[in-house]
Amino acid sequence: MIKNGHGSDRGFTLIELMMSMVLMGMVAATIGFIIYQGTRSFQIIDVRNDLMTRGTLAAERISRELRLIKCAAASGSCAPQAADITAMTNTEIRFVNTGYAGRGVRLDAGAIKLRQGSGGADPEDVLTDSASSLSFDYKKKDGSAAVAPSEVWVIDVSFTLSSGGDSVDFKTSIHPRSFL
């Protein structure tokens, strides 16, 4: 501040005003950046939580359906036959459940779908969308790859959900209950 000879204040100098404006601008920019980062973090966490919720629900539903694959009992044991698992590829499975209803799971146009029947034209329900991959691995009792329905002991399911540049991987292993 400038003072005259009588001790009264005449005001701020231009340099003092400019320095205070620069400091206020820096504080405002820092506060704005902190608020932006907090909002952005919240949005990222919200997208990830949404993917986790949808993926968990889809994995649980797929597991529940696959646990109910029917098998043909013979001589004290039970192994699935071609009539029980009607299609088993890396990207799709079709089967008959213990209630003798056809079911299937597959990836179609970014959505994991549950088929209500074992035929290709049967109605399908979307379990989750935003899926970028779905794969099935069929294993024997010894852990090696199964190539025929009668060899299947465990079904490994893997899928990935993606949204907004973020992706979450899901993996589960299912042993159908009726397989002895």
PDB file of N, CA, C and O in Angstrom, residues 91-159:
ATOM      1  N   THR A  91     -17.795 -71.085 -27.453  1.00  0.00           N
ATOM      2  CA  THR A  91     -18.574 -69.864 -27.271  1.00  0.00           C
ATOM      3  C   THR A  91     -20.045 -70.097 -26.950  1.00  0.00           C
ATOM      4  O   THR A  91     -20.778 -69.136 -26.731  1.00  0.00           O
ATOM      5  N   GLU A  92     -20.470 -71.344 -26.944  1.00  0.00           N
ATOM      6  CA  GLU A  92     -21.893 -71.620 -26.686  1.00  0.00           C
ATOM      7  C   GLU A  92     -22.056 -73.011 -26.085  1.00  0.00           C
ATOM      8  O   GLU A  92     -21.312 -73.927 -26.393  1.00  0.00           O
ATOM      9  N   ILE A  93     -23.057 -73.125 -25.226  1.00  0.00           N
ATOM     10  CA  ILE A  93     -23.449 -74.427 -24.701  1.00  0.00           C
ATOM     11  C   ILE A  93     -24.968 -74.511 -24.745  1.00  0.00           C
ATOM     12  O   ILE A  93     -25.664 -73.542 -24.442  1.00  0.00           O
ATOM     13  N   ARG A  94     -25.462 -75.666 -25.199  1.00  0.00           N
ATOM     14  CA  ARG A  94     -26.897 -75.970 -25.154  1.00  0.00           C
ATOM     15  C   ARG A  94     -27.049 -77.300 -24.452  1.00  0.00           C
ATOM     16  O   ARG A  94     -26.279 -78.222 -24.684  1.00  0.00           O
ATOM     17  N   PHE A  95     -28.068 -77.395 -23.599  1.00  0.00           N
ATOM     18  CA  PHE A  95     -28.225 -78.587 -22.782  1.00  0.00           C
ATOM     19  C   PHE A  95     -29.677 -78.754 -22.365  1.00  0.00           C
ATOM     20  O   PHE A  95     -30.511 -77.883 -22.569  1.00  0.00           O
ATOM     21  N   VAL A  96     -29.943 -79.909 -21.777  1.00  0.00           N
ATOM     22  CA  VAL A  96     -31.255 -80.206 -21.193  1.00  0.00           C
ATOM     23  C   VAL A  96     -31.046 -80.249 -19.689  1.00  0.00           C
ATOM     24  O   VAL A  96     -30.117 -80.900 -19.199  1.00  0.00           O
ATOM     25  N   ASN A  97     -31.914 -79.537 -18.940  1.00  0.00           N
ATOM     26  CA  ASN A  97     -31.729 -79.521 -17.483  1.00  0.00           C
ATOM     27  C   ASN A  97     -32.500 -80.668 -16.830  1.00  0.00           C
ATOM     28  O   ASN A  97     -33.173 -81.449 -17.504  1.00  0.00           O
ATOM     29  N   THR A  98     -32.391 -80.761 -15.520  1.00  0.00           N
ATOM     30  CA  THR A  98     -33.022 -81.871 -14.800  1.00  0.00           C
ATOM     31  C   THR A  98     -34.540 -81.838 -14.894  1.00  0.00           C
ATOM     32  O   THR A  98     -35.196 -82.839 -14.649  1.00  0.00           O
ATOM     33  N   GLY A  99     -35.113 -80.712 -15.261  1.00  0.00           N
ATOM     34  CA  GLY A  99     -36.564 -80.615 -15.478  1.00  0.00           C
ATOM     35  C   GLY A  99     -36.936 -80.900 -16.926  1.00  0.00           C
ATOM     36  O   GLY A  99     -38.053 -80.629 -17.339  1.00  0.00           O
ATOM     37  N   TYR A 100     -35.990 -81.426 -17.700  1.00  0.00           N
ATOM     38  CA  TYR A 100     -36.164 -81.775 -19.115  1.00  0.00           C
ATOM     39  C   TYR A 100     -36.517 -80.565 -19.983  1.00  0.00           C
ATOM     40  O   TYR A 100     -37.178 -80.693 -21.002  1.00  0.00           O
ATOM     41  N   ALA A 101     -36.072 -79.397 -19.567  1.00  0.00           N
ATOM     42  CA  ALA A 101     -36.265 -78.188 -20.375  1.00  0.00           C
ATOM     43  C   ALA A 101     -34.938 -77.848 -21.048  1.00  0.00           C
ATOM     44  O   ALA A 101     -33.877 -77.961 -20.441  1.00  0.00           O
ATOM     45  N   GLY A 102     -35.011 -77.451 -22.297  1.00  0.00           N
ATOM     46  CA  GLY A 102     -33.802 -77.062 -23.010  1.00  0.00           C
ATOM     47  C   GLY A 102     -33.311 -75.700 -22.542  1.00  0.00           C
ATOM     48  O   GLY A 102     -34.101 -74.817 -22.223  1.00  0.00           O
ATOM     49  N   ARG A 103     -32.009 -75.547 -22.489  1.00  0.00           N
ATOM     50  CA  ARG A 103     -31.389 -74.283 -22.090  1.00  0.00           C
ATOM     51  C   ARG A 103     -30.133 -74.086 -22.932  1.00  0.00           C
ATOM     52  O   ARG A 103     -29.588 -75.022 -23.498  1.00  0.00           O
ATOM     53  N   GLY A 104     -29.657 -72.872 -22.949  1.00  0.00           N
ATOM     54  CA  GLY A 104     -28.412 -72.577 -23.639  1.00  0.00           C
ATOM     55  C   GLY A 104     -27.875 -71.231 -23.200  1.00  0.00           C
ATOM     56  O   GLY A 104     -28.628 -70.374 -22.737  1.00  0.00           O
ATOM     57  N   VAL A 105     -26.582 -71.038 -23.336  1.00  0.00           N
ATOM     58  CA  VAL A 105     -25.919 -69.777 -23.017  1.00  0.00           C
ATOM     59  C   VAL A 105     -24.985 -69.465 -24.172  1.00  0.00           C
ATOM     60  O   VAL A 105     -24.239 -70.335 -24.629  1.00  0.00           O
ATOM     61  N   ARG A 106     -25.019 -68.204 -24.631  1.00  0.00           N
ATOM     62  CA  ARG A 106     -24.132 -67.812 -25.723  1.00  0.00           C
ATOM     63  C   ARG A 106     -23.926 -66.305 -25.716  1.00  0.00           C
ATOM     64  O   ARG A 106     -24.658 -65.572 -25.046  1.00  0.00           O
ATOM     65  N   LEU A 107     -22.939 -65.848 -26.466  1.00  0.00           N
ATOM     66  CA  LEU A 107     -22.665 -64.427 -26.659  1.00  0.00           C
ATOM     67  C   LEU A 107     -23.222 -64.024 -28.009  1.00  0.00           C
ATOM     68  O   LEU A 107     -22.962 -64.675 -29.017  1.00  0.00           O
ATOM     69  N   ASP A 108     -24.015 -62.952 -28.030  1.00  0.00           N
ATOM     70  CA  ASP A 108     -24.617 -62.488 -29.270  1.00  0.00           C
ATOM     71  C   ASP A 108     -24.626 -60.964 -29.284  1.00  0.00           C
ATOM     72  O   ASP A 108     -25.304 -60.344 -28.463  1.00  0.00           O
ATOM     73  N   ALA A 109     -23.884 -60.368 -30.185  1.00  0.00           N
ATOM     74  CA  ALA A 109     -23.856 -58.911 -30.378  1.00  0.00           C
ATOM     75  C   ALA A 109     -23.592 -58.161 -29.072  1.00  0.00           C
ATOM     76  O   ALA A 109     -24.270 -57.200 -28.746  1.00  0.00           O
ATOM     77  N   GLY A 110     -22.610 -58.606 -28.318  1.00  0.00           N
ATOM     78  CA  GLY A 110     -22.233 -57.919 -27.088  1.00  0.00           C
ATOM     79  C   GLY A 110     -23.106 -58.214 -25.886  1.00  0.00           C
ATOM     80  O   GLY A 110     -22.982 -57.558 -24.862  1.00  0.00           O
ATOM     81  N   ALA A 111     -23.981 -59.197 -25.997  1.00  0.00           N
ATOM     82  CA  ALA A 111     -24.849 -59.560 -24.874  1.00  0.00           C
ATOM     83  C   ALA A 111     -24.729 -61.056 -24.603  1.00  0.00           C
ATOM     84  O   ALA A 111     -24.694 -61.858 -25.536  1.00  0.00           O
ATOM     85  N   ILE A 112     -24.667 -61.417 -23.321  1.00  0.00           N
ATOM     86  CA  ILE A 112     -24.703 -62.825 -22.944  1.00  0.00           C
ATOM     87  C   ILE A 112     -26.165 -63.195 -22.797  1.00  0.00           C
ATOM     88  O   ILE A 112     -26.901 -62.563 -22.043  1.00  0.00           O
ATOM     89  N   LYS A 113     -26.575 -64.208 -23.558  1.00  0.00           N
ATOM     90  CA  LYS A 113     -27.996 -64.572 -23.605  1.00  0.00           C
ATOM     91  C   LYS A 113     -28.221 -65.980 -23.069  1.00  0.00           C
ATOM     92  O   LYS A 113     -27.425 -66.877 -23.308  1.00  0.00           O
ATOM     93  N   LEU A 114     -29.340 -66.130 -22.375  1.00  0.00           N
ATOM     94  CA  LEU A 114     -29.785 -67.423 -21.867  1.00  0.00           C
ATOM     95  C   LEU A 114     -30.936 -67.883 -22.741  1.00  0.00           C
ATOM     96  O   LEU A 114     -31.960 -67.208 -22.834  1.00  0.00           O
ATOM     97  N   ARG A 115     -30.739 -69.025 -23.396  1.00  0.00           N
ATOM     98  CA  ARG A 115     -31.751 -69.566 -24.299  1.00  0.00           C
ATOM     99  C   ARG A 115     -32.766 -70.369 -23.502  1.00  0.00           C
ATOM    100  O   ARG A 115     -32.422 -71.191 -22.669  1.00  0.00           O
ATOM    101  N   GLN A 116     -34.028 -70.137 -23.778  1.00  0.00           N
ATOM    102  CA  GLN A 116     -35.131 -70.862 -23.136  1.00  0.00           C
ATOM    103  C   GLN A 116     -35.578 -71.992 -24.056  1.00  0.00           C
ATOM    104  O   GLN A 116     -36.668 -71.979 -24.597  1.00  0.00           O
ATOM    105  N   GLY A 117     -34.731 -72.954 -24.254  1.00  0.00           N
ATOM    106  CA  GLY A 117     -34.961 -74.074 -25.159  1.00  0.00           C
ATOM    107  C   GLY A 117     -33.625 -74.481 -25.741  1.00  0.00           C
ATOM    108  O   GLY A 117     -32.654 -73.742 -25.665  1.00  0.00           O
ATOM    109  N   SER A 118     -33.551 -75.644 -26.351  1.00  0.00           N
ATOM    110  CA  SER A 118     -32.265 -76.094 -26.879  1.00  0.00           C
ATOM    111  C   SER A 118     -32.148 -75.905 -28.378  1.00  0.00           C
ATOM    112  O   SER A 118     -31.123 -76.205 -28.964  1.00  0.00           O
ATOM    113  N   GLY A 119     -33.181 -75.371 -29.019  1.00  0.00           N
ATOM    114  CA  GLY A 119     -33.140 -75.138 -30.459  1.00  0.00           C
ATOM    115  C   GLY A 119     -32.635 -73.748 -30.795  1.00  0.00           C
ATOM    116  O   GLY A 119     -32.624 -72.852 -29.955  1.00  0.00           O
ATOM    117  N   GLY A 120     -32.241 -73.559 -32.031  1.00  0.00           N
ATOM    118  CA  GLY A 120     -31.688 -72.279 -32.462  1.00  0.00           C
ATOM    119  C   GLY A 120     -32.692 -71.153 -32.531  1.00  0.00           C
ATOM    120  O   GLY A 120     -32.333 -69.990 -32.450  1.00  0.00           O
ATOM    121  N   ALA A 121     -33.984 -71.456 -32.689  1.00  0.00           N
ATOM    122  CA  ALA A 121     -34.998 -70.419 -32.819  1.00  0.00           C
ATOM    123  C   ALA A 121     -35.760 -70.161 -31.518  1.00  0.00           C
ATOM    124  O   ALA A 121     -36.712 -69.396 -31.498  1.00  0.00           O
ATOM    125  N   ASP A 122     -35.350 -70.780 -30.437  1.00  0.00           N
ATOM    126  CA  ASP A 122     -36.038 -70.599 -29.156  1.00  0.00           C
ATOM    127  C   ASP A 122     -35.780 -69.203 -28.605  1.00  0.00           C
ATOM    128  O   ASP A 122     -34.764 -68.582 -28.902  1.00  0.00           O
ATOM    129  N   PRO A 123     -36.697 -68.690 -27.781  1.00  0.00           N
ATOM    130  CA  PRO A 123     -36.520 -67.341 -27.229  1.00  0.00           C
ATOM    131  C   PRO A 123     -35.312 -67.253 -26.298  1.00  0.00           C
ATOM    132  O   PRO A 123     -34.920 -68.238 -25.680  1.00  0.00           O
ATOM    133  N   GLU A 124     -34.733 -66.057 -26.231  1.00  0.00           N
ATOM    134  CA  GLU A 124     -33.552 -65.826 -25.401  1.00  0.00           C
ATOM    135  C   GLU A 124     -33.777 -64.616 -24.497  1.00  0.00           C
ATOM    136  O   GLU A 124     -34.423 -63.652 -24.884  1.00  0.00           O
ATOM    137  N   ASP A 125     -33.225 -64.683 -23.301  1.00  0.00           N
ATOM    138  CA  ASP A 125     -33.236 -63.566 -22.362  1.00  0.00           C
ATOM    139  C   ASP A 125     -31.812 -63.041 -22.242  1.00  0.00           C
ATOM    140  O   ASP A 125     -30.861 -63.818 -22.186  1.00  0.00           O
ATOM    141  N   VAL A 126     -31.668 -61.722 -22.176  1.00  0.00           N
ATOM    142  CA  VAL A 126     -30.348 -61.117 -22.009  1.00  0.00           C
ATOM    143  C   VAL A 126     -29.967 -61.179 -20.533  1.00  0.00           C
ATOM    144  O   VAL A 126     -30.675 -60.655 -19.679  1.00  0.00           O
ATOM    145  N   LEU A 127     -28.853 -61.858 -20.238  1.00  0.00           N
ATOM    146  CA  LEU A 127     -28.341 -61.889 -18.870  1.00  0.00           C
ATOM    147  C   LEU A 127     -27.589 -60.607 -18.556  1.00  0.00           C
ATOM    148  O   LEU A 127     -27.703 -60.059 -17.465  1.00  0.00           O
ATOM    149  N   THR A 128     -26.785 -60.144 -19.494  1.00  0.00           N
ATOM    150  CA  THR A 128     -26.064 -58.885 -19.343  1.00  0.00           C
ATOM    151  C   THR A 128     -25.610 -58.412 -20.713  1.00  0.00           C
ATOM    152  O   THR A 128     -25.385 -59.212 -21.609  1.00  0.00           O
ATOM    153  N   ASP A 129     -25.504 -57.111 -20.841  1.00  0.00           N
ATOM    154  CA  ASP A 129     -24.962 -56.567 -22.078  1.00  0.00           C
ATOM    155  C   ASP A 129     -23.538 -56.073 -21.809  1.00  0.00           C
ATOM    156  O   ASP A 129     -22.991 -56.324 -20.747  1.00  0.00           O
ATOM    157  N   SER A 130     -22.945 -55.416 -22.755  1.00  0.00           N
ATOM    158  CA  SER A 130     -21.566 -54.918 -22.652  1.00  0.00           C
ATOM    159  C   SER A 130     -20.539 -56.032 -22.519  1.00  0.00           C
ATOM    160  O   SER A 130     -19.449 -55.819 -21.991  1.00  0.00           O
ATOM    161  N   ALA A 131     -20.865 -57.224 -22.992  1.00  0.00           N
ATOM    162  CA  ALA A 131     -19.922 -58.344 -22.923  1.00  0.00           C
ATOM    163  C   ALA A 131     -19.024 -58.317 -24.159  1.00  0.00           C
ATOM    164  O   ALA A 131     -19.500 -58.207 -25.275  1.00  0.00           O
ATOM    165  N   SER A 132     -17.736 -58.401 -23.926  1.00  0.00           N
ATOM    166  CA  SER A 132     -16.810 -58.418 -25.051  1.00  0.00           C
ATOM    167  C   SER A 132     -16.286 -59.819 -25.344  1.00  0.00           C
ATOM    168  O   SER A 132     -15.731 -60.053 -26.411  1.00  0.00           O
ATOM    169  N   SER A 133     -16.468 -60.755 -24.401  1.00  0.00           N
ATOM    170  CA  SER A 133     -16.046 -62.132 -24.656  1.00  0.00           C
ATOM    171  C   SER A 133     -16.809 -63.086 -23.744  1.00  0.00           C
ATOM    172  O   SER A 133     -17.278 -62.698 -22.674  1.00  0.00           O
ATOM    173  N   LEU A 134     -16.934 -64.328 -24.195  1.00  0.00           N
ATOM    174  CA  LEU A 134     -17.524 -65.419 -23.419  1.00  0.00           C
ATOM    175  C   LEU A 134     -16.891 -66.699 -23.928  1.00  0.00           C
ATOM    176  O   LEU A 134     -16.842 -66.936 -25.139  1.00  0.00           O
ATOM    177  N   SER A 135     -16.392 -67.516 -23.018  1.00  0.00           N
ATOM    178  CA  SER A 135     -15.814 -68.786 -23.449  1.00  0.00           C
ATOM    179  C   SER A 135     -16.121 -69.878 -22.426  1.00  0.00           C
ATOM    180  O   SER A 135     -16.255 -69.607 -21.232  1.00  0.00           O
ATOM    181  N   PHE A 136     -16.240 -71.082 -22.957  1.00  0.00           N
ATOM    182  CA  PHE A 136     -16.483 -72.275 -22.146  1.00  0.00           C
ATOM    183  C   PHE A 136     -15.328 -73.245 -22.368  1.00  0.00           C
ATOM    184  O   PHE A 136     -14.909 -73.470 -23.501  1.00  0.00           O
ATOM    185  N   ASP A 137     -14.811 -73.806 -21.289  1.00  0.00           N
ATOM    186  CA  ASP A 137     -13.816 -74.875 -21.357  1.00  0.00           C
ATOM    187  C   ASP A 137     -14.405 -76.078 -20.643  1.00  0.00           C
ATOM    188  O   ASP A 137     -14.852 -75.962 -19.501  1.00  0.00           O
ATOM    189  N   TYR A 138     -14.391 -77.205 -21.310  1.00  0.00           N
ATOM    190  CA  TYR A 138     -14.989 -78.433 -20.767  1.00  0.00           C
ATOM    191  C   TYR A 138     -13.856 -79.344 -20.321  1.00  0.00           C
ATOM    192  O   TYR A 138     -12.933 -79.617 -21.084  1.00  0.00           O
ATOM    193  N   LYS A 139     -13.935 -79.830 -19.090  1.00  0.00           N
ATOM    194  CA  LYS A 139     -12.841 -80.637 -18.550  1.00  0.00           C
ATOM    195  C   LYS A 139     -13.344 -81.980 -18.038  1.00  0.00           C
ATOM    196  O   LYS A 139     -14.456 -82.103 -17.562  1.00  0.00           O
ATOM    197  N   LYS A 140     -12.431 -82.958 -18.130  1.00  0.00           N
ATOM    198  CA  LYS A 140     -12.684 -84.296 -17.579  1.00  0.00           C
ATOM    199  C   LYS A 140     -12.383 -84.284 -16.084  1.00  0.00           C
ATOM    200  O   LYS A 140     -11.902 -83.285 -15.542  1.00  0.00           O
ATOM    201  N   LYS A 141     -12.596 -85.409 -15.428  1.00  0.00           N
ATOM    202  CA  LYS A 141     -12.285 -85.534 -13.999  1.00  0.00           C
ATOM    203  C   LYS A 141     -10.812 -85.269 -13.710  1.00  0.00           C
ATOM    204  O   LYS A 141     -10.460 -84.723 -12.680  1.00  0.00           O
ATOM    205  N   ASP A 142      -9.931 -85.669 -14.633  1.00  0.00           N
ATOM    206  CA  ASP A 142      -8.502 -85.482 -14.408  1.00  0.00           C
ATOM    207  C   ASP A 142      -8.007 -84.079 -14.784  1.00  0.00           C
ATOM    208  O   ASP A 142      -6.827 -83.776 -14.673  1.00  0.00           O
ATOM    209  N   GLY A 143      -8.889 -83.214 -15.245  1.00  0.00           N
ATOM    210  CA  GLY A 143      -8.526 -81.837 -15.589  1.00  0.00           C
ATOM    211  C   GLY A 143      -8.147 -81.611 -17.032  1.00  0.00           C
ATOM    212  O   GLY A 143      -7.943 -80.475 -17.444  1.00  0.00           O
ATOM    213  N   SER A 144      -8.037 -82.681 -17.802  1.00  0.00           N
ATOM    214  CA  SER A 144      -7.714 -82.526 -19.217  1.00  0.00           C
ATOM    215  C   SER A 144      -8.976 -82.111 -19.984  1.00  0.00           C
ATOM    216  O   SER A 144     -10.088 -82.179 -19.476  1.00  0.00           O
ATOM    217  N   ALA A 145      -8.791 -81.698 -21.211  1.00  0.00           N
ATOM    218  CA  ALA A 145      -9.902 -81.199 -22.023  1.00  0.00           C
ATOM    219  C   ALA A 145     -10.861 -82.323 -22.409  1.00  0.00           C
ATOM    220  O   ALA A 145     -10.438 -83.395 -22.840  1.00  0.00           O
ATOM    221  N   ALA A 146     -12.147 -82.052 -22.252  1.00  0.00           N
ATOM    222  CA  ALA A 146     -13.183 -82.996 -22.674  1.00  0.00           C
ATOM    223  C   ALA A 146     -13.621 -82.623 -24.083  1.00  0.00           C
ATOM    224  O   ALA A 146     -13.790 -81.450 -24.388  1.00  0.00           O
ATOM    225  N   VAL A 147     -13.799 -83.627 -24.941  1.00  0.00           N
ATOM    226  CA  VAL A 147     -14.223 -83.362 -26.319  1.00  0.00           C
ATOM    227  C   VAL A 147     -15.612 -83.898 -26.609  1.00  0.00           C
ATOM    228  O   VAL A 147     -16.220 -83.520 -27.605  1.00  0.00           O
ATOM    229  N   ALA A 148     -16.130 -84.758 -25.755  1.00  0.00           N
ATOM    230  CA  ALA A 148     -17.461 -85.331 -25.944  1.00  0.00           C
ATOM    231  C   ALA A 148     -18.296 -85.064 -24.691  1.00  0.00           C
ATOM    232  O   ALA A 148     -17.757 -84.953 -23.594  1.00  0.00           O
ATOM    233  N   PRO A 149     -19.616 -84.964 -24.850  1.00  0.00           N
ATOM    234  CA  PRO A 149     -20.474 -84.723 -23.680  1.00  0.00           C
ATOM    235  C   PRO A 149     -20.277 -85.750 -22.563  1.00  0.00           C
ATOM    236  O   PRO A 149     -20.336 -85.398 -21.387  1.00  0.00           O
ATOM    237  N   SER A 150     -20.014 -86.994 -22.910  1.00  0.00           N
ATOM    238  CA  SER A 150     -19.868 -88.031 -21.884  1.00  0.00           C
ATOM    239  C   SER A 150     -18.603 -87.855 -21.042  1.00  0.00           C
ATOM    240  O   SER A 150     -18.476 -88.435 -19.978  1.00  0.00           O
ATOM    241  N   GLU A 151     -17.657 -87.022 -21.489  1.00  0.00           N
ATOM    242  CA  GLU A 151     -16.412 -86.799 -20.757  1.00  0.00           C
ATOM    243  C   GLU A 151     -16.467 -85.592 -19.819  1.00  0.00           C
ATOM    244  O   GLU A 151     -15.594 -85.407 -18.991  1.00  0.00           O
ATOM    245  N   VAL A 152     -17.489 -84.762 -19.941  1.00  0.00           N
ATOM    246  CA  VAL A 152     -17.549 -83.501 -19.189  1.00  0.00           C
ATOM    247  C   VAL A 152     -17.741 -83.767 -17.702  1.00  0.00           C
ATOM    248  O   VAL A 152     -18.635 -84.497 -17.291  1.00  0.00           O
ATOM    249  N   TRP A 153     -16.868 -83.148 -16.903  1.00  0.00           N
ATOM    250  CA  TRP A 153     -16.971 -83.226 -15.451  1.00  0.00           C
ATOM    251  C   TRP A 153     -17.127 -81.825 -14.858  1.00  0.00           C
ATOM    252  O   TRP A 153     -17.885 -81.605 -13.942  1.00  0.00           O
ATOM    253  N   VAL A 154     -16.373 -80.877 -15.409  1.00  0.00           N
ATOM    254  CA  VAL A 154     -16.409 -79.486 -14.960  1.00  0.00           C
ATOM    255  C   VAL A 154     -16.478 -78.583 -16.187  1.00  0.00           C
ATOM    256  O   VAL A 154     -15.858 -78.868 -17.207  1.00  0.00           O
ATOM    257  N   ILE A 155     -17.224 -77.491 -16.055  1.00  0.00           N
ATOM    258  CA  ILE A 155     -17.314 -76.502 -17.120  1.00  0.00           C
ATOM    259  C   ILE A 155     -16.759 -75.189 -16.568  1.00  0.00           C
ATOM    260  O   ILE A 155     -17.264 -74.659 -15.573  1.00  0.00           O
ATOM    261  N   ASP A 156     -15.685 -74.690 -17.192  1.00  0.00           N
ATOM    262  CA  ASP A 156     -15.114 -73.398 -16.820  1.00  0.00           C
ATOM    263  C   ASP A 156     -15.715 -72.334 -17.724  1.00  0.00           C
ATOM    264  O   ASP A 156     -15.702 -72.468 -18.946  1.00  0.00           O
ATOM    265  N   VAL A 157     -16.242 -71.288 -17.117  1.00  0.00           N
ATOM    266  CA  VAL A 157     -16.856 -70.188 -17.859  1.00  0.00           C
ATOM    267  C   VAL A 157     -16.041 -68.927 -17.599  1.00  0.00           C
ATOM    268  O   VAL A 157     -15.746 -68.600 -16.450  1.00  0.00           O
ATOM    269  N   SER A 158     -15.683 -68.231 -18.667  1.00  0.00           N
ATOM    270  CA  SER A 158     -14.962 -66.956 -18.563  1.00  0.00           C
ATOM    271  C   SER A 158     -15.663 -65.938 -19.456  1.00  0.00           C
ATOM    272  O   SER A 158     -16.034 -66.262 -20.580  1.00  0.00           O
ATOM    273  N   PHE A 159     -15.835 -64.736 -18.936  1.00  0.00           N
ATOM    274  CA  PHE A 159     -16.369 -63.670 -19.769  1.00  0.00           C
ATOM    275  C   PHE A 159     -15.844 -62.331 -19.281  1.00  0.00           C
ATOM    276  O   PHE A 159     -15.377 -62.190 -18.152  1.00  0.00           O
TER     277      PHE A 159
END
